[in-house]
PDB file of C-alpha atoms and ligand atoms in Angstrom:
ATOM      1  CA  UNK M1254     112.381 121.639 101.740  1.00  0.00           C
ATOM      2  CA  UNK M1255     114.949 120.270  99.048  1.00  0.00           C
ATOM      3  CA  UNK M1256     112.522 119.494  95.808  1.00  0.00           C
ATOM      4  CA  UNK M1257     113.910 116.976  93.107  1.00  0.00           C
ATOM      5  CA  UNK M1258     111.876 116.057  90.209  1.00  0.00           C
ATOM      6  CA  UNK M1259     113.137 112.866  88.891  1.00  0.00           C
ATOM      7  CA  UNK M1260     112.124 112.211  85.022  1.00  0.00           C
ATOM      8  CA  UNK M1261     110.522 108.679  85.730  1.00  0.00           C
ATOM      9  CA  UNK M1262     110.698 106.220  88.650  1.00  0.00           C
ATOM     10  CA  UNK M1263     113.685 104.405  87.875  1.00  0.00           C
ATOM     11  CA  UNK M1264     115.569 107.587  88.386  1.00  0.00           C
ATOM     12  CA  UNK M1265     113.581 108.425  91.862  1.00  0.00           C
ATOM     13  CA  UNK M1266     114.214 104.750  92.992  1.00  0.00           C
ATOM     14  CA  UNK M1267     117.974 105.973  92.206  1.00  0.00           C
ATOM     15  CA  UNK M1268     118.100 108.912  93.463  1.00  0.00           C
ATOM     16  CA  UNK M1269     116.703 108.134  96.605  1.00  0.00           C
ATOM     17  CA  UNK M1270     119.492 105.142  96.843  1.00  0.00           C
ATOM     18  CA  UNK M1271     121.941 107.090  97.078  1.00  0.00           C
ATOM     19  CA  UNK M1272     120.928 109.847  99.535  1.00  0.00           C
ATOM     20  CA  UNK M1273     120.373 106.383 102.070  1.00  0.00           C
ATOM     21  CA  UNK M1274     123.427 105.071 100.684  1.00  0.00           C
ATOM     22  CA  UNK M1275     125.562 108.689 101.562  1.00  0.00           C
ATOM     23  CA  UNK M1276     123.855 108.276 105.025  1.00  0.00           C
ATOM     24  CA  UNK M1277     125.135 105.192 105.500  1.00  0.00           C
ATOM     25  CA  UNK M1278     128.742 105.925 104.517  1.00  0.00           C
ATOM     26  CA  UNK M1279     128.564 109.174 106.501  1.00  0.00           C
ATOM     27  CA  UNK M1280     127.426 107.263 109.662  1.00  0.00           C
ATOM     28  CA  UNK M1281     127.464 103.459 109.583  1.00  0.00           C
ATOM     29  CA  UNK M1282     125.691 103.029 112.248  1.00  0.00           C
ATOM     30  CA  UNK M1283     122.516 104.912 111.763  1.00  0.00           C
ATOM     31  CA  UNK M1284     119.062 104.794 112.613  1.00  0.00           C
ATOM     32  CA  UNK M1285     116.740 104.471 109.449  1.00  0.00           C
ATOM     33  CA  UNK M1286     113.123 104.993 109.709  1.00  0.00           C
ATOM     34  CA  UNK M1287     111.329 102.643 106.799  1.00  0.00           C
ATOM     35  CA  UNK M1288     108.459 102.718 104.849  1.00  0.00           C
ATOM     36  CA  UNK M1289     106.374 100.391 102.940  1.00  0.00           C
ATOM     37  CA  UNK M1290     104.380 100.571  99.556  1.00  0.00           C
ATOM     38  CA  UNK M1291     104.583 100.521  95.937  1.00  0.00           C
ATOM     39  CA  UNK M1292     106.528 103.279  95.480  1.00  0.00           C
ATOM     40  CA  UNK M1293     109.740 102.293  97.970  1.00  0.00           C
ATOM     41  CA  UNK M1294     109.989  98.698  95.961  1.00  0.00           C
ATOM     42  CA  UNK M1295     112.531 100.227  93.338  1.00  0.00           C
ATOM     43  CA  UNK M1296     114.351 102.368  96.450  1.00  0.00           C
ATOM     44  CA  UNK M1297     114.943  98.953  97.816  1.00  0.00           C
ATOM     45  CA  UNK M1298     116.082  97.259  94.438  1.00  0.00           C
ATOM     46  CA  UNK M1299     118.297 100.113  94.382  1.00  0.00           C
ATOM     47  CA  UNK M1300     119.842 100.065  97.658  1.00  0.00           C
ATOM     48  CA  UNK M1301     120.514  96.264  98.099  1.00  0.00           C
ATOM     49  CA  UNK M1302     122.537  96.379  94.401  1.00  0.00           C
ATOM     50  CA  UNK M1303     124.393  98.973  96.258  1.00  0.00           C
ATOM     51  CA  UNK M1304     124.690  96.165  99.379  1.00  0.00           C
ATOM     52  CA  UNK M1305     125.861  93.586  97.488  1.00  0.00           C
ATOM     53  CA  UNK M1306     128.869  95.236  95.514  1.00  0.00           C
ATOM     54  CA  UNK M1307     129.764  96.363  99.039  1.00  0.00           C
ATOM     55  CA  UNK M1308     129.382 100.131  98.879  1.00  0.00           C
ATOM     56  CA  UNK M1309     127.233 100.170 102.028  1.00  0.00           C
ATOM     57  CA  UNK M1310     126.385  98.071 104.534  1.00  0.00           C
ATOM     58  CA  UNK M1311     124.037  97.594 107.165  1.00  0.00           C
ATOM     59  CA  UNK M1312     125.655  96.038 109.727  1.00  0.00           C
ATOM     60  CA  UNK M1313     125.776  98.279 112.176  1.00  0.00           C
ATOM     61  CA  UNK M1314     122.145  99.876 111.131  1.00  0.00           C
ATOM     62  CA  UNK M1315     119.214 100.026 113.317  1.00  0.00           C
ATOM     63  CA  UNK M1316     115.614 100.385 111.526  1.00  0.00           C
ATOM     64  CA  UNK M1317     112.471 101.484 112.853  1.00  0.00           C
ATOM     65  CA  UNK M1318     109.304 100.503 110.611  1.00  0.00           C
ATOM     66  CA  UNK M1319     106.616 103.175 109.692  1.00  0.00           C
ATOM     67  CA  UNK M1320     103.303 101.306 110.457  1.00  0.00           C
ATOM     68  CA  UNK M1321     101.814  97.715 110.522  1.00  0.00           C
ATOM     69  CA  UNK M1322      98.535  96.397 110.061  1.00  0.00           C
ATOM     70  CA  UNK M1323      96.279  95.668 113.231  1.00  0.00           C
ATOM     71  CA  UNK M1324      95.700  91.861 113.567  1.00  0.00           C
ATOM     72  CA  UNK M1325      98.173  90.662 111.170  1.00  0.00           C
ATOM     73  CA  UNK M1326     101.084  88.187 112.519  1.00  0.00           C
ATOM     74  CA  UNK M1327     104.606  89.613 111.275  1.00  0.00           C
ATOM     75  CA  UNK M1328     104.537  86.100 109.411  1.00  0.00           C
ATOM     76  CA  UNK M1329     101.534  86.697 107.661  1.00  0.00           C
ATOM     77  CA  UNK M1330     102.096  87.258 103.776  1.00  0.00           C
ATOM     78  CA  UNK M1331     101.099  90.887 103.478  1.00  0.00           C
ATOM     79  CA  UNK M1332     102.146  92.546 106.450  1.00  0.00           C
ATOM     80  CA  UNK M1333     104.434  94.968 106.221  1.00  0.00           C
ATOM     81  CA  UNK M1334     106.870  92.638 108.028  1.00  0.00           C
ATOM     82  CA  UNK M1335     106.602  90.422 105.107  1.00  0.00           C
ATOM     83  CA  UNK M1336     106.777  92.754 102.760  1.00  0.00           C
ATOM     84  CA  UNK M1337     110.218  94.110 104.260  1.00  0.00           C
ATOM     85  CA  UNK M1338     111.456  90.735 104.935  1.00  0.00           C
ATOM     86  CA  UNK M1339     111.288  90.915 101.029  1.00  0.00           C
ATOM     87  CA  UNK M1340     112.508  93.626  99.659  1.00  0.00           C
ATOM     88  CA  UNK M1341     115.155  94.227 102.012  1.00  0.00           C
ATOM     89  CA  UNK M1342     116.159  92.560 104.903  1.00  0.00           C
ATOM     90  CA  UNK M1343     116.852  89.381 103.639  1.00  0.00           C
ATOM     91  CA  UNK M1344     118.880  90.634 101.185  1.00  0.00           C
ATOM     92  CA  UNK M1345     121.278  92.793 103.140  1.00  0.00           C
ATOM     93  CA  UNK M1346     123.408  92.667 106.074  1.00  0.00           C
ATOM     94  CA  UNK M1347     121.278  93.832 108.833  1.00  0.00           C
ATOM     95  CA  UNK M1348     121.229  92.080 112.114  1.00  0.00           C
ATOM     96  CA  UNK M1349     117.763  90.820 113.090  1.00  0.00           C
ATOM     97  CA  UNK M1350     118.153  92.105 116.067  1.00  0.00           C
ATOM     98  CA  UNK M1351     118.613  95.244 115.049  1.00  0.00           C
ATOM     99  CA  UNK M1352     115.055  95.715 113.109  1.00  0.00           C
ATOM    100  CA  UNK M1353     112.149  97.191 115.121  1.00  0.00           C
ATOM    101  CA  UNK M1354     108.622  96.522 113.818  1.00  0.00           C
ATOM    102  CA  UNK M1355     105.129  97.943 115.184  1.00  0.00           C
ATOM    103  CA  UNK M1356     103.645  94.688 116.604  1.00  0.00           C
ATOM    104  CA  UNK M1357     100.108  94.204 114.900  1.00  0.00           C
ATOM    105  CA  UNK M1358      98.930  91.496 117.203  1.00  0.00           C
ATOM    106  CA  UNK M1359     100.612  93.852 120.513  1.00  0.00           C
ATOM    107  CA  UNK M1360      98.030  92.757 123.473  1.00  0.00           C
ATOM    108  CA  UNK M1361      98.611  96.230 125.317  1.00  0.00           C
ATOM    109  CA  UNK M1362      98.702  98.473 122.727  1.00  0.00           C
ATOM    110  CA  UNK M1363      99.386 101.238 124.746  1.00  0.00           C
ATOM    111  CA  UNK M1364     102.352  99.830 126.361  1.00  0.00           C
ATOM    112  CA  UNK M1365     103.523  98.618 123.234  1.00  0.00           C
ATOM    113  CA  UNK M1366     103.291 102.390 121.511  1.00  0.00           C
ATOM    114  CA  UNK M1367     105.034 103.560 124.579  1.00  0.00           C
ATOM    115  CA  UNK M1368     107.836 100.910 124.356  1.00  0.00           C
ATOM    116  CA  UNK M1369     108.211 101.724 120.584  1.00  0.00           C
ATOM    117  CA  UNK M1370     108.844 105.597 121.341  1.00  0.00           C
ATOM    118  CA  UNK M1371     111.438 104.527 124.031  1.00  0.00           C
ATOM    119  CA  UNK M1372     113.391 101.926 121.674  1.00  0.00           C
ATOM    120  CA  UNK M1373     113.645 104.809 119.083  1.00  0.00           C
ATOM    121  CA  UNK M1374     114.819 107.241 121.807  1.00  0.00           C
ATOM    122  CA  UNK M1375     117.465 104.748 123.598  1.00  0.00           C
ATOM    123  CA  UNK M1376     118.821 104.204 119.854  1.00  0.00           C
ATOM    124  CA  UNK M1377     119.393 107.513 119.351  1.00  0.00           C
ATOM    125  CA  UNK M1378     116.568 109.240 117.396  1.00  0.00           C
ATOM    126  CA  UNK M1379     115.745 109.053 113.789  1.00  0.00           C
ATOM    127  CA  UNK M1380     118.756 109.731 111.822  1.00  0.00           C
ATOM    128  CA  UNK M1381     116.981 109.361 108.286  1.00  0.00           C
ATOM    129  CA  UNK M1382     113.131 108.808 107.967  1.00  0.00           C
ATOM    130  CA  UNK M1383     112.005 107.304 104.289  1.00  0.00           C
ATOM    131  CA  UNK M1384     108.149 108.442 103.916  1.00  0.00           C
ATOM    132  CA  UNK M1385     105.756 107.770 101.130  1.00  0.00           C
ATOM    133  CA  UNK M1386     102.216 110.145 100.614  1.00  0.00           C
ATOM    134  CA  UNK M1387      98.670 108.991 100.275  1.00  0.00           C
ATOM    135  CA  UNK M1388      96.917 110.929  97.974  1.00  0.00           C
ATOM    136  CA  UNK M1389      94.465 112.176 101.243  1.00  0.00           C
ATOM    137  CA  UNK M1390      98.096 113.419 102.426  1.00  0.00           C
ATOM    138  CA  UNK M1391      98.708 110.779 105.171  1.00  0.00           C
ATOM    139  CA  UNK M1392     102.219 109.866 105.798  1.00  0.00           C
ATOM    140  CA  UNK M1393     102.582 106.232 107.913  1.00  0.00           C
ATOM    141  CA  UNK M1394      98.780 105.863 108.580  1.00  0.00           C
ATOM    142  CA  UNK M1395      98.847 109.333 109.718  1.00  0.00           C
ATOM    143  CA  UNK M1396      94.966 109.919 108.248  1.00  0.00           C
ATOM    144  CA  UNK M1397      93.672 113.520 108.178  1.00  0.00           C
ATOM    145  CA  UNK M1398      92.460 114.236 111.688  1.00  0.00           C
ATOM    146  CA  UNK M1399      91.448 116.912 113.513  1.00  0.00           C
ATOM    147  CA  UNK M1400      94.826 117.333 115.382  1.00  0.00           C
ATOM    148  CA  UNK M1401      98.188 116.100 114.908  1.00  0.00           C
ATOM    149  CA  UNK M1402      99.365 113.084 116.748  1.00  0.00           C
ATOM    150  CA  UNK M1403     102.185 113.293 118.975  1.00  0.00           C
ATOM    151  CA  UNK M1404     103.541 109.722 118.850  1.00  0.00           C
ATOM    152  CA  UNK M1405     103.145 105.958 117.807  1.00  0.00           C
ATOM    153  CA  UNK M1406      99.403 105.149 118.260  1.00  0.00           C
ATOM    154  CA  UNK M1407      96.387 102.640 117.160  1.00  0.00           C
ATOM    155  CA  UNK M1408      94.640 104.543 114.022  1.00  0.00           C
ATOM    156  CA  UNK M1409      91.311 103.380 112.353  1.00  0.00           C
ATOM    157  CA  UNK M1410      92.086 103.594 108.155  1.00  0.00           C
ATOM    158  CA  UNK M1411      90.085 106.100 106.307  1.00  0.00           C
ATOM    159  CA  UNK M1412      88.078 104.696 103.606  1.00  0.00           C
ATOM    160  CA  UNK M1413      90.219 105.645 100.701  1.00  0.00           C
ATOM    161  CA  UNK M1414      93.460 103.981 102.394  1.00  0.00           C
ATOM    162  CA  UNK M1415      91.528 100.673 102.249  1.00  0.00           C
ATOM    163  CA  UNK M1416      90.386 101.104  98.723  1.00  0.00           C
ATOM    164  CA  UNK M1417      94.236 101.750  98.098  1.00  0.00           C
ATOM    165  CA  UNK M1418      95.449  99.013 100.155  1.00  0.00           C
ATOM    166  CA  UNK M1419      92.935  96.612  98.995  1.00  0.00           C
ATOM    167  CA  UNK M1420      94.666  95.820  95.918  1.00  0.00           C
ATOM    168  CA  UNK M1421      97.198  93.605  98.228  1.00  0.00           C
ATOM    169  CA  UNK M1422      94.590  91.166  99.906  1.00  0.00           C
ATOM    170  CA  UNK M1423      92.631  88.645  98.353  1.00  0.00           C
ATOM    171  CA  UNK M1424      88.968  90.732  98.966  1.00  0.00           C
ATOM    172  CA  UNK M1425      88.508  93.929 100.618  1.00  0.00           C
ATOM    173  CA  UNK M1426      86.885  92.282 103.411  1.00  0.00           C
ATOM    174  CA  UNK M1427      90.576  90.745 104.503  1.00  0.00           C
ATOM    175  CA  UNK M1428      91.924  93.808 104.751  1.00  0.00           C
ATOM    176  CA  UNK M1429      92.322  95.295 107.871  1.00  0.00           C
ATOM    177  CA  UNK M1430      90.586  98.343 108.981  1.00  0.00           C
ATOM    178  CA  UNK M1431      93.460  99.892 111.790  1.00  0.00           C
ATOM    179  CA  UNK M1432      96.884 100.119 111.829  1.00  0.00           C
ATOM    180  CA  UNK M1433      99.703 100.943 114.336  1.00  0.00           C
ATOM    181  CA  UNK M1434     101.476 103.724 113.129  1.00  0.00           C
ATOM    182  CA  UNK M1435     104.326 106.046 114.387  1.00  0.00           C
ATOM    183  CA  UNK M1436     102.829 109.817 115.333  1.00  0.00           C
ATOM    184  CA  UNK M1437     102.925 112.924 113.373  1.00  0.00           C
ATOM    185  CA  UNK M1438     105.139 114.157 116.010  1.00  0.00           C
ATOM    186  CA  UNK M1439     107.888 110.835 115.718  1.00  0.00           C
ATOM    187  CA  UNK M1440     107.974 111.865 112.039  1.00  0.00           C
ATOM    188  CA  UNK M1441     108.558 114.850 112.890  1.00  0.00           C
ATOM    189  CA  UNK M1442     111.582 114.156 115.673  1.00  0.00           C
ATOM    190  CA  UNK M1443     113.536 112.588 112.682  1.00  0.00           C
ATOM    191  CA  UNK M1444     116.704 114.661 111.798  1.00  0.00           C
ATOM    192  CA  UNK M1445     116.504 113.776 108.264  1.00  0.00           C
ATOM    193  CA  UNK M1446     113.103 112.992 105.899  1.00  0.00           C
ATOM    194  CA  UNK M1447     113.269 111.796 102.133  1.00  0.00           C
ATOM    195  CA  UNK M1448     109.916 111.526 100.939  1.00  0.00           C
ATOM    196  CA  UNK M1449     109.654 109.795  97.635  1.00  0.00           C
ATOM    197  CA  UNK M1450     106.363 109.800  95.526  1.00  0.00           C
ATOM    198  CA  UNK M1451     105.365 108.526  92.205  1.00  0.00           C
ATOM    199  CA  UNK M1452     103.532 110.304  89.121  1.00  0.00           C
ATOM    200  CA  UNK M1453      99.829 109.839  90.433  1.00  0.00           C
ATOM    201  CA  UNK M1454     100.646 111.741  93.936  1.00  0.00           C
ATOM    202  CA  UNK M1455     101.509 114.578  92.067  1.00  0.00           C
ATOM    203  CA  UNK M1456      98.760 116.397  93.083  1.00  0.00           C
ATOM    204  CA  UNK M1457      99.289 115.269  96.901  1.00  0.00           C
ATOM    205  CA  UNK M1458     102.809 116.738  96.347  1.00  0.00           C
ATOM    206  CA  UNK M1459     101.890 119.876  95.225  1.00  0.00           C
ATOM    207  CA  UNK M1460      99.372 120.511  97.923  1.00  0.00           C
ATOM    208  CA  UNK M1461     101.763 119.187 100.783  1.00  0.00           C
ATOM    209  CA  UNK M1462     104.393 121.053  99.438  1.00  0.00           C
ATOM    210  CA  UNK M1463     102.538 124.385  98.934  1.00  0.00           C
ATOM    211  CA  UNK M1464      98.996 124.311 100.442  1.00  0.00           C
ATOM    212  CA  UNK M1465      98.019 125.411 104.158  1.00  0.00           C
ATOM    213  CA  UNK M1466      99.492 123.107 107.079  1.00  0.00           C
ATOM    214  CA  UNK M1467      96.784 121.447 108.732  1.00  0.00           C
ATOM    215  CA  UNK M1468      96.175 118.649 110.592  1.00  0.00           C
ATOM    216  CA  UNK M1469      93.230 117.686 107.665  1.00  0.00           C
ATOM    217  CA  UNK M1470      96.582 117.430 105.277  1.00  0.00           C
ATOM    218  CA  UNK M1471      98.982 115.571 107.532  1.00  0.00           C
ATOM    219  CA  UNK M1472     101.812 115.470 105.160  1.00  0.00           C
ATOM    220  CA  UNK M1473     101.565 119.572 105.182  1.00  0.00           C
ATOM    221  CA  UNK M1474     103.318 119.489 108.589  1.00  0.00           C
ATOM    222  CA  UNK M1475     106.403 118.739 106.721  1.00  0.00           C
ATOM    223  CA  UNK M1476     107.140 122.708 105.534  1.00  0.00           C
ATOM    224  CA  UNK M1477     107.508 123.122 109.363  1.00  0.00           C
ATOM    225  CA  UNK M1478     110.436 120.466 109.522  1.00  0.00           C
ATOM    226  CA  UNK M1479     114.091 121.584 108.612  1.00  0.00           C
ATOM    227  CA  UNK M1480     115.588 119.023 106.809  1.00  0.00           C
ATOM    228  CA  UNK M1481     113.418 117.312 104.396  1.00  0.00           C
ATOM    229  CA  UNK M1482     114.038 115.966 100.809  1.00  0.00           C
ATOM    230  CA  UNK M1483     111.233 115.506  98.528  1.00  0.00           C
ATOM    231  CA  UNK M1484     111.697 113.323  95.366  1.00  0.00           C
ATOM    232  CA  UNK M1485     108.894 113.395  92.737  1.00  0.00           C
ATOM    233  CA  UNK M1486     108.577 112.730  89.470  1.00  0.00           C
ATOM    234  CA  UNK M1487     105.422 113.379  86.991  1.00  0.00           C
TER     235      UNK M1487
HETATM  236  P1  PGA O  47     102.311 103.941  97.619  1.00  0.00           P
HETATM  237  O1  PGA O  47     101.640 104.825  98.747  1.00  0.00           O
HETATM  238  O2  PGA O  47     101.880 102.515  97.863  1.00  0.00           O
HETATM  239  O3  PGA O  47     101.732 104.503  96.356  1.00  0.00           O
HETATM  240  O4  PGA O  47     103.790 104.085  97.715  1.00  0.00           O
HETATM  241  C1  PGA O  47     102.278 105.155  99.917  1.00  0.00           C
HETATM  242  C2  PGA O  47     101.280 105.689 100.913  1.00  0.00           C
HETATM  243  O5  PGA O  47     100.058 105.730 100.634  1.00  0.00           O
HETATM  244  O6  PGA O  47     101.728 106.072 102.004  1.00  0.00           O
END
């Protein structure tokens, strides 16, 4: 693992800009796995100034989302459709069709998951996956489990995720207890990771970075991968 410690978020939200942006100009038409959160919000400030005085462009980009809330519409206003309709897509060149989205209100999930896995495989595989970390470790809604999970799947939210998550719907009681979320093991079929995470994760970091890989730390699973960047700063 490449480790970069930024000196405040402005510089991470930077920093990680331009490894996308190299991607990009490397190989126009790759395959971005996105995430959602706080801490991606200045990544994405970052990367559509970089859109708009044309050094990249995502024309010819196809992106695969993370996760998405269970029972929420990709119109409603915090889904994580919503929130990348936001922050990015409508402010950069990507084709519509081009952007690939878990479907929270899927009525065969299974199918669905299945369909998901072959849309990233016919497009190529993962050329650059953008992760965040939960402070329990998850990465997606990849929640500390007894096992890892081999590909996209229904999860139930651990307790703390909701706490976290809360903060974005009007009561706790709106917001949703499961999520669709790509597997350990699709996270793990990306060529390239960037993992950005902001001063309070520090501790999540550290342990990911340097405590035992297990299945009860999902994010550990990431000293096995080859080709992972980790920007922190804190
Ligand atoms: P964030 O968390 O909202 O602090 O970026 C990301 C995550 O929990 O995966």
């Amino acid at each position: 693992m490449e480790i970069i410690r930024a000196p405040n978020y402005e510089d991470l939200s930077k920093k990680a800009a331009i490894i996308i942006a190299s991607q990009l100009i490397q190989k126009p038409q790759s395959v971005l796995g996105l995430a959602t959160g706080g801490t991606p919000e200045g990544l994405y400030m970052e990367i559509v100034k970089l859109a708009e005085n044309g050094t990249i462009s995502f024309a010819q980009v196809q992106s695969f989302n993370l996760d998405e809330y269970y029972g929420l519409a990709a119109s409603h206003p915090q889904s994580y459709h919503s929130y990348m309709q936001k922050h990015l897509f409508s402010k950069v060149d990507i084709k519509q069709e081009n952007i690939h989205f878990p479907d929270g209100m899927a009525s065969d999930m299974q199918m669905f998951c299945n369909c998901y896995e072959q849309a990233m495989g016919n497009a190529g595989g993962i050329d650059l996956q953008i992760l965040g970390i939960g402070h329990n470790g998850h990465i997606g809604f990849n929640e500390p489990a007894n096992c890892f999970s081999a590909s996209t799947h229904l999860v139930s939210l651990a307790e703390s995720t909701i706490a976290a998550n809360s903060r974005y719907f009007d009561s706790s009681a709106d917001m949703p207890r499961k999520a669709i979320t790509m597997g350990i093991g699709t996270i793990m079929r990306a060529k390239r990771i960037l993992l950005i995470a902001s001063a309070s994760k520090r501790a999540a970091v550290e342990r990911m970075l340097y405590g035992p890989v297990t299945p009860k730390f999902p994010a550990s699973i990431l000293q096995y991968h080859t080709n992972v960047q980790v920007i922190y700063y804190g």
